[in-house]
XYZ file of N, CA and C in Angstrom:
591
model
N 41.147 -15.269 17.239
C 40.139 -14.430 18.127
C 38.829 -14.685 17.646
N 37.456 -14.723 17.942
C 36.358 -14.150 17.841
C 35.936 -12.409 17.594
N 34.996 -12.282 16.665
C 34.407 -10.822 16.537
C 33.247 -10.861 17.472
N 33.357 -10.147 18.391
C 32.733 -9.876 18.954
C 31.478 -9.442 18.577
N 31.922 -8.362 17.502
C 30.228 -7.288 17.132
C 29.634 -8.843 16.562
N 30.208 -9.957 16.003
C 29.158 -10.783 15.370
C 28.886 -11.900 15.965
N 27.113 -12.335 16.016
C 27.255 -13.305 17.019
C 27.258 -14.401 17.359
N 27.098 -15.669 18.213
C 28.056 -16.574 18.173
C 28.312 -17.950 16.678
N 26.433 -17.231 17.518
C 25.678 -18.276 16.611
C 26.011 -18.775 14.554
N 26.399 -16.737 14.463
C 26.675 -16.863 12.584
C 27.780 -17.186 12.641
N 29.273 -16.787 13.920
C 30.598 -17.542 13.167
C 30.583 -18.418 13.464
N 29.305 -19.132 13.694
C 29.456 -20.767 14.095
C 29.243 -21.951 12.952
N 28.490 -20.298 12.318
C 27.690 -21.313 10.792
C 28.408 -21.086 9.922
N 28.322 -22.443 9.057
C 28.944 -22.244 7.294
C 28.572 -20.799 7.018
N 28.197 -20.430 6.644
C 27.827 -19.298 6.151
C 26.437 -18.025 7.023
N 27.188 -16.469 6.116
C 26.050 -15.506 6.536
C 24.858 -15.951 6.607
N 23.561 -15.592 7.580
C 22.763 -15.149 7.549
C 21.571 -14.851 6.326
N 22.918 -13.476 6.090
C 21.678 -13.116 4.595
C 23.411 -13.357 3.764
N 22.592 -13.647 2.850
C 24.011 -13.548 2.045
C 25.090 -12.478 1.133
N 23.891 -11.307 1.142
C 24.250 -9.667 0.876
C 25.151 -8.965 1.539
N 24.901 -9.405 3.062
C 26.136 -8.713 4.160
C 26.287 -10.036 5.037
N 27.526 -9.731 5.068
C 28.705 -10.949 5.698
C 29.024 -9.322 7.501
N 28.109 -10.393 8.227
C 28.843 -9.653 9.553
C 29.806 -9.669 9.802
N 30.766 -10.655 9.599
C 32.779 -10.093 9.761
C 33.141 -9.897 8.997
N 32.480 -8.568 8.130
C 33.285 -7.207 7.220
C 32.980 -6.286 7.547
N 33.927 -5.823 8.338
C 33.330 -4.445 8.922
C 32.539 -3.900 7.955
N 32.979 -3.611 6.841
C 32.631 -2.428 6.041
C 30.664 -3.186 5.320
N 30.317 -4.378 5.543
C 29.677 -4.502 5.164
C 28.784 -4.161 6.910
N 28.687 -4.350 8.367
C 28.422 -4.301 9.391
C 27.626 -2.708 8.920
N 28.640 -1.959 8.222
C 28.352 -0.276 7.893
C 26.493 -0.437 7.538
N 26.276 -1.756 6.769
C 25.279 -1.628 6.284
C 23.858 -1.067 7.230
N 24.179 -1.820 8.356
C 22.896 -1.596 9.320
C 22.747 -0.521 9.687
N 23.503 0.862 9.565
C 23.203 2.165 9.834
C 22.830 2.618 9.762
N 23.289 2.364 7.657
C 22.857 2.679 6.851
C 21.319 2.375 6.293
N 20.661 1.665 7.459
C 19.805 0.698 6.306
C 18.096 2.234 6.830
N 17.670 1.683 6.111
C 16.186 2.975 5.812
C 15.312 2.652 7.344
N 15.293 2.818 8.132
C 15.186 2.790 9.520
C 13.215 3.407 9.346
N 13.308 4.703 8.884
C 12.094 4.787 8.731
C 11.097 4.207 8.185
N 11.581 3.772 6.531
C 9.960 2.854 6.286
C 10.670 1.683 6.873
N 11.168 1.181 7.384
C 11.276 -0.179 8.445
C 10.639 0.219 9.128
N 10.352 1.368 10.228
C 9.373 1.217 10.881
C 7.776 1.013 11.246
N 7.375 2.478 9.812
C 6.783 2.513 8.995
C 5.335 0.818 8.275
N 6.476 0.222 8.136
C 5.860 -0.956 7.565
C 5.473 -2.025 8.863
N 6.656 -1.565 9.980
C 6.318 -3.106 11.067
C 4.708 -2.122 11.789
N 4.384 -0.778 11.815
C 3.620 -0.184 12.681
C 1.982 -0.908 11.467
N 2.478 -0.438 10.332
C 1.046 -1.314 9.663
C 1.308 -2.206 10.022
N 1.594 -3.317 9.871
C 1.593 -4.820 9.928
C 0.589 -5.234 11.086
N 1.628 -4.422 12.253
C 1.169 -5.271 13.049
C -0.692 -4.542 13.282
N -0.868 -3.291 12.642
C -2.283 -2.918 11.845
C -3.106 -3.914 11.325
N -2.588 -4.400 10.383
C -3.198 -4.987 9.408
C -3.250 -6.579 10.381
N -2.122 -6.790 10.525
C -2.381 -8.361 11.296
C -2.911 -7.940 12.641
N -3.680 -6.817 13.710
C -4.327 -7.051 14.066
C -6.396 -6.904 13.790
N -6.303 -6.219 12.919
C -7.572 -6.350 11.788
C -7.777 -7.817 11.441
N -6.964 -7.932 10.412
C -6.992 -9.359 10.131
C -7.252 -10.414 11.249
N -6.957 -10.623 12.432
C -6.890 -11.349 13.106
C -8.860 -11.378 14.354
N -8.506 -9.722 14.578
C -10.585 -9.749 14.629
C -11.271 -10.235 13.690
N -10.772 -10.575 12.650
C -12.180 -10.548 11.784
C -12.025 -11.842 11.591
N -11.450 -12.527 12.125
C -11.151 -14.709 11.507
C -11.621 -14.877 13.448
N -11.162 -14.118 13.909
C -12.235 -14.200 15.517
C -13.219 -14.539 15.664
N -13.763 -13.658 14.963
C -15.584 -12.386 14.377
C -15.761 -13.600 14.174
N -15.766 -14.622 13.200
C -15.960 -15.454 12.578
C -14.877 -17.058 11.876
N -14.859 -17.412 12.802
C -14.120 -19.037 13.381
C -15.038 -20.272 11.846
N -13.621 -20.251 11.685
C -14.886 -21.507 11.039
C -13.747 -22.818 10.824
N -14.346 -24.648 11.164
C -13.669 -25.462 11.541
C -12.889 -25.905 10.854
N -12.231 -26.937 11.017
C -11.288 -27.176 10.287
C -12.698 -28.424 9.085
N -12.280 -28.062 7.451
C -12.801 -29.115 6.812
C -13.538 -28.138 6.028
N -13.908 -26.885 6.602
C -14.842 -25.978 6.269
C -14.359 -25.009 5.267
N -15.207 -24.376 4.582
C -14.295 -23.098 3.366
C -14.566 -21.985 4.455
N -13.302 -21.327 4.406
C -13.043 -20.186 5.271
C -12.593 -18.974 5.077
N -14.532 -19.080 4.957
C -14.728 -17.667 4.357
C -14.184 -16.071 4.866
N -13.656 -16.052 5.981
C -13.289 -14.925 6.515
C -11.897 -14.613 6.149
N -10.996 -15.939 6.352
C -9.644 -15.641 5.653
C -10.456 -15.876 4.451
N -10.770 -16.067 3.215
C -11.642 -15.406 1.875
C -11.540 -14.356 1.854
N -12.794 -13.746 2.202
C -13.126 -12.081 2.018
C -12.162 -11.377 2.892
N -11.246 -11.473 4.101
C -9.623 -10.944 3.887
C -9.179 -10.745 2.791
N -8.487 -11.818 2.304
C -7.733 -12.044 1.279
C -8.290 -11.255 0.119
N -9.390 -11.198 -0.687
C -10.231 -10.573 -1.646
C -10.021 -9.087 -1.536
N -10.186 -8.702 -0.106
C -10.516 -7.244 0.241
C -9.052 -6.845 0.267
N -8.176 -7.459 0.561
C -6.938 -6.560 0.784
C -6.353 -6.737 -0.674
N -6.937 -7.592 -1.844
C -6.450 -7.560 -3.302
C -6.872 -6.576 -3.716
N -8.469 -5.724 -3.306
C -9.299 -5.021 -4.550
C -8.171 -4.273 -3.267
N -8.093 -3.427 -2.034
C -7.049 -2.154 -1.795
C -6.256 -2.321 -2.138
N -5.364 -3.017 -2.273
C -3.652 -2.866 -2.832
C -3.892 -2.404 -4.625
N -4.876 -2.744 -5.538
C -5.050 -2.194 -6.031
C -5.502 -0.993 -6.858
N -6.555 -0.732 -5.443
C -7.162 0.670 -5.372
C -5.797 1.741 -5.120
N -4.938 1.150 -3.685
C -3.641 1.343 -3.374
C -2.460 1.608 -4.947
N -2.282 1.445 -5.518
C -1.707 1.473 -6.501
C -1.428 2.354 -7.793
N -3.016 2.691 -7.975
C -3.576 3.978 -8.639
C -3.399 5.230 -7.791
N -3.803 5.253 -6.942
C -4.005 6.019 -5.781
C -2.582 6.937 -5.943
N -1.467 6.223 -6.080
C 0.305 6.633 -5.280
C 1.028 6.716 -6.588
N 0.403 6.103 -7.666
C 1.078 5.831 -8.506
C 0.380 6.556 -9.527
N -0.402 6.725 -9.665
C -1.120 7.104 -11.432
C -2.073 8.674 -11.149
N -2.450 8.981 -9.529
C -3.484 10.478 -9.741
C -2.546 11.303 -9.129
N -1.685 10.977 -8.009
C -1.073 12.021 -7.375
C 0.453 11.486 -6.782
N 1.119 12.703 -6.239
C 2.181 12.002 -5.549
C 2.406 11.654 -4.071
N 2.784 11.016 -3.927
C 2.501 10.521 -2.249
C 3.681 10.798 -1.295
N 3.383 11.298 -0.064
C 4.737 10.750 0.439
C 5.643 9.601 0.825
N 6.858 9.290 0.678
C 7.681 8.145 0.380
C 7.344 7.067 0.986
N 6.723 7.356 2.568
C 5.863 6.487 3.445
C 4.611 6.178 3.558
N 4.120 6.157 2.196
C 3.116 5.947 1.822
C 2.502 4.520 1.721
N 3.800 4.282 1.029
C 3.086 3.363 0.110
C 4.017 1.464 1.170
N 4.650 1.992 1.622
C 5.970 1.019 2.520
C 4.828 1.016 3.994
N 3.812 1.915 4.502
C 3.127 1.858 5.123
C 1.360 1.286 5.033
N 0.804 1.584 3.974
C -0.331 1.250 3.325
C 0.218 -0.159 2.898
N 0.625 0.090 1.695
C 0.691 -1.562 0.699
C 1.445 -2.812 1.427
N 3.238 -2.505 1.904
C 3.480 -3.559 2.862
C 3.108 -3.420 4.376
N 3.171 -2.912 4.915
C 2.896 -2.627 6.083
C 1.043 -3.122 6.414
N 0.186 -2.325 6.030
C -0.973 -2.925 6.218
C -1.518 -3.537 5.977
N -1.683 -3.372 4.477
C -2.680 -4.976 4.105
C -1.523 -5.686 3.215
N -0.278 -5.753 3.477
C 0.858 -6.299 3.568
C 0.428 -7.569 5.427
N 0.234 -6.999 6.222
C -0.886 -7.500 7.671
C -1.910 -7.912 7.520
N -3.120 -7.393 6.734
C -3.478 -8.063 6.480
C -4.756 -9.010 6.219
N -3.871 -9.079 4.721
C -3.391 -10.430 3.595
C -3.213 -11.870 4.485
N -3.528 -12.868 4.203
C -2.803 -13.673 5.162
C -3.141 -15.377 4.469
N -1.943 -15.315 2.860
C -2.200 -16.013 2.480
C -1.408 -17.075 2.830
N -0.414 -17.502 3.655
C -0.324 -18.479 4.654
C -1.650 -18.997 5.334
N -2.442 -17.828 5.924
C -3.301 -18.563 6.707
C -4.106 -19.927 5.737
N -4.427 -18.970 4.610
C -4.671 -19.406 3.387
C -4.571 -20.946 2.782
N -3.549 -21.441 3.130
C -2.467 -22.394 2.824
C -2.762 -23.547 4.333
N -2.477 -22.414 5.465
C -3.088 -23.568 6.168
C -4.510 -24.282 6.381
N -5.571 -23.391 6.409
C -7.012 -23.698 6.111
C -7.036 -24.870 4.850
N -6.455 -24.848 3.581
C -6.384 -25.819 3.065
C -5.569 -26.614 3.300
N -4.793 -27.402 3.788
C -4.195 -28.469 4.844
C -5.114 -28.747 5.684
N -5.528 -27.959 6.064
C -6.547 -28.720 7.728
C -7.830 -29.359 6.682
N -7.758 -28.936 5.629
C -9.698 -29.072 5.458
C -9.421 -30.447 4.820
N -7.852 -30.536 3.943
C -7.018 -32.285 3.501
C -7.362 -33.099 4.535
N -6.488 -32.493 5.350
C -6.409 -33.643 6.654
C -7.869 -34.026 7.331
N -9.141 -33.177 7.243
C -10.024 -32.844 7.894
C -10.922 -34.309 7.036
N -10.824 -34.162 5.582
C -11.044 -35.157 4.774
C -12.192 -34.469 3.708
N -12.097 -33.378 3.526
C -12.619 -32.383 2.891
C -11.645 -31.863 1.807
N -11.422 -32.847 0.307
C -10.917 -32.767 -0.960
C -10.993 -31.772 -1.727
N -12.403 -31.777 -1.438
C -13.001 -30.716 -2.793
C -13.321 -29.684 -2.107
N -13.412 -29.367 -0.720
C -13.423 -28.354 0.298
C -12.249 -26.794 -0.104
N -11.225 -28.188 -0.206
C -10.163 -27.643 -0.148
C -9.610 -26.983 -1.358
N -10.011 -27.754 -2.601
C -9.581 -27.797 -4.081
C -10.210 -26.100 -4.243
N -11.967 -26.389 -3.811
C -12.859 -25.088 -4.495
C -11.787 -23.843 -3.456
N -11.982 -24.219 -2.339
C -10.961 -22.754 -1.407
C -9.485 -22.654 -2.374
N -8.694 -22.888 -2.858
C -7.616 -22.992 -3.417
C -8.262 -22.273 -4.552
N -8.557 -22.958 -5.371
C -8.563 -22.287 -6.859
C -9.420 -20.830 -6.491
N -10.569 -20.877 -5.839
C -11.702 -20.106 -5.581
C -10.727 -18.290 -4.792
N -10.206 -18.785 -3.664
C -9.439 -17.377 -3.890
C -8.579 -16.948 -4.570
N -7.506 -17.706 -5.335
C -6.951 -17.074 -6.167
C -7.186 -16.446 -7.627
N -8.617 -17.207 -7.675
C -9.364 -16.797 -9.025
C -9.713 -15.473 -8.566
N -10.290 -15.050 -7.308
C -10.972 -13.743 -6.411
C -10.432 -12.671 -5.899
N -8.842 -13.575 -5.532
C -7.675 -12.549 -5.607
C -7.530 -11.657 -6.667
N -6.454 -12.486 -7.323
C -6.318 -11.839 -8.736
C -7.963 -10.983 -9.765
N -8.950 -11.226 -9.950
C -10.165 -10.559 -9.948
C -10.856 -9.641 -9.367
N -10.135 -9.518 -8.009
C -10.003 -8.575 -6.691
C -8.725 -6.945 -7.100
N -7.923 -7.565 -7.528
C -6.921 -7.165 -7.580
C -7.519 -5.889 -9.384
N -7.401 -7.093 -9.859
C -7.958 -5.555 -11.208
C -9.075 -5.261 -10.937
N -9.995 -5.861 -10.319
C -11.404 -4.877 -10.229
C -11.074 -3.639 -9.614
N -10.125 -3.795 -8.508
C -9.187 -1.874 -7.533
C -8.339 -1.313 -8.384
N -7.843 -1.806 -9.374
C -6.945 -0.851 -10.020
C -7.668 0.005 -11.317
N -8.807 -1.117 -12.384
C -9.583 -0.111 -12.936
C -10.992 -0.123 -11.973
N -11.164 -0.212 -11.157
C -12.689 1.064 -10.134
C -11.800 2.101 -9.617
N -10.408 2.214 -9.273
C -9.743 3.430 -9.027
C -9.607 4.759 -10.370
N -9.665 3.822 -11.306
C -9.202 4.625 -12.470
C -10.462 5.664 -13.171
N -10.927 4.945 -13.329
C -12.502 4.989 -13.349
C -13.723 6.120 -12.330
N -12.869 6.030 -11.157
C -13.165 7.041 -10.180
C -12.318 8.598 -10.638
N -10.692 8.154 -10.982
C -10.173 8.967 -10.746
C -9.837 9.844 -11.375
N -10.956 9.302 -13.409
C -9.934 9.655 -14.347
C -9.978 10.688 -14.400
N -11.107 12.324 -14.086
C -10.690 13.014 -14.088
C -9.459 14.028 -13.692
N -9.146 13.566 -12.525
C -8.018 14.019 -11.743
C -6.256 13.340 -12.416
N -6.423 12.422 -12.648
C -5.348 11.950 -13.340
C -5.242 12.240 -15.009
N -6.460 13.033 -15.300
C -5.941 13.390 -16.774
C -5.506 14.667 -16.884
N -5.813 15.611 -16.263
C -5.165 16.501 -15.416
C -3.287 16.856 -14.983
N -3.695 15.028 -14.427
C -2.628 15.621 -13.327
C -1.190 14.900 -14.822
N -1.904 13.938 -15.727
C -1.130 13.287 -16.425
C -0.136 14.479 -17.444
N -1.501 15.229 -18.142
C -0.938 16.251 -19.517
C -1.026 17.637 -18.930
N -0.042 17.466 -17.153
C 0.788 19.111 -16.549
C -0.496 19.703 -16.458
N -1.613 19.471 -16.858
C -2.978 21.117 -16.808
C -3.215 21.390 -15.083
N -3.181 22.379 -14.839
C -3.992 23.676 -13.759
C -5.096 23.054 -12.986
N -4.893 23.085 -12.167
C -6.703 22.580 -11.224
C -7.477 23.188 -11.813
N -9.028 23.191 -11.895
C -9.571 23.937 -12.669
C -10.028 25.021 -11.453
N -9.641 26.888 -11.789
C -9.855 27.758 -10.781
C -11.176 28.336 -10.447
N -11.336 29.175 -10.184
C -12.868 29.661 -9.911
C -13.382 30.796 -11.214
N -13.913 31.170 -11.700
C -13.488 32.799 -12.991
C -13.693 33.724 -11.842
N -12.491 34.141 -12.695
C -12.495 35.819 -11.836
C -13.631 36.377 -11.156
N -13.577 37.757 -10.369
C -14.678 38.314 -10.468
C -13.820 39.020 -10.280
N -15.018 40.296 -11.490
C -14.724 41.715 -10.900
C -14.030 42.486 -9.743
N -13.175 43.538 -10.063
C -12.461 44.136 -9.305
C -13.419 45.486 -9.095
N -13.390 45.592 -7.906
C -14.099 46.596 -7.575
C -13.537 48.080 -8.103
N -13.983 49.123 -8.989
C -12.988 49.740 -9.429
C -12.312 51.176 -8.585
N -11.576 51.707 -8.433
C -11.129 52.821 -7.488
C -12.149 53.941 -7.977
N -11.946 55.542 -7.207
C -12.510 56.462 -7.816
C -11.631 57.148 -8.637
N -12.328 57.491 -9.945
C -11.721 57.652 -10.884
C -11.569 57.189 -11.992
N -11.259 55.288 -11.825
C -10.782 54.399 -12.777
C -12.231 54.233 -13.803
N -11.468 54.315 -15.278
C -12.775 53.420 -16.314
C -13.950 54.778 -16.990
N -13.174 55.532 -15.691
C -14.286 56.969 -16.772
C -13.646 57.635 -17.945
N -13.991 57.340 -19.369
C -13.763 57.886 -20.035
C -14.318 59.432 -20.248
N -13.603 60.227 -21.601
C -13.707 61.563 -21.193
C -14.966 62.097 -22.311
N -15.701 62.842 -21.375
C -17.501 62.354 -21.966
C -18.474 61.937 -22.204
N -18.111 61.220 -20.927
C -19.007 60.225 -20.443
C -20.279 60.629 -18.978
N -20.258 62.353 -19.070
C -21.037 62.526 -18.239
C -20.382 62.667 -16.541
N -19.358 62.392 -16.390
C -19.663 62.231 -15.302
C -17.899 63.541 -14.861
N -18.210 64.272 -14.238
C -16.929 65.050 -13.723
C -15.861 65.413 -12.050
N -14.998 65.429 -13.087
C -14.071 65.138 -11.253
C -13.926 66.373 -10.607
């Protein structure tokens, strides 16, 4: 008798969709209940926001097949720089909420950057008879993305150096100098200082 909790196409397939989880095994079906739903939710929301931003930029700056995809190029370069900066901010500067990295890094910036569109643009350029453009786009994006991550990481480290030094050594944040306290009547007077009680 087929298991009603396992979709028919999964039960009919040669193996499970995910080799780690076999939904035909009751214990493994429990993994779905323990899924990190808040993390998946923030990744989803961030991904939608990042993809919408990318779509808006791509729609504003379209390019014909065979030409250099400048919008996609700059989206990927900017996204890589921001990922580098984000990683410094959340791993070296301070402690972030557990959902910040999945939301911003995986969600927003993962949805914003688009290396799949980059590959499609390269294929379209080759098909349009522009192999030099395709090769320039291929190599240029790869090099620029790596330089952007490096620049983002090191730029963020330079900007946050004083804070990171205090954070790394456990030094307290700088405090304002103590203000002198007003003295109450009778305090601070020594015998023979010319004041009478």
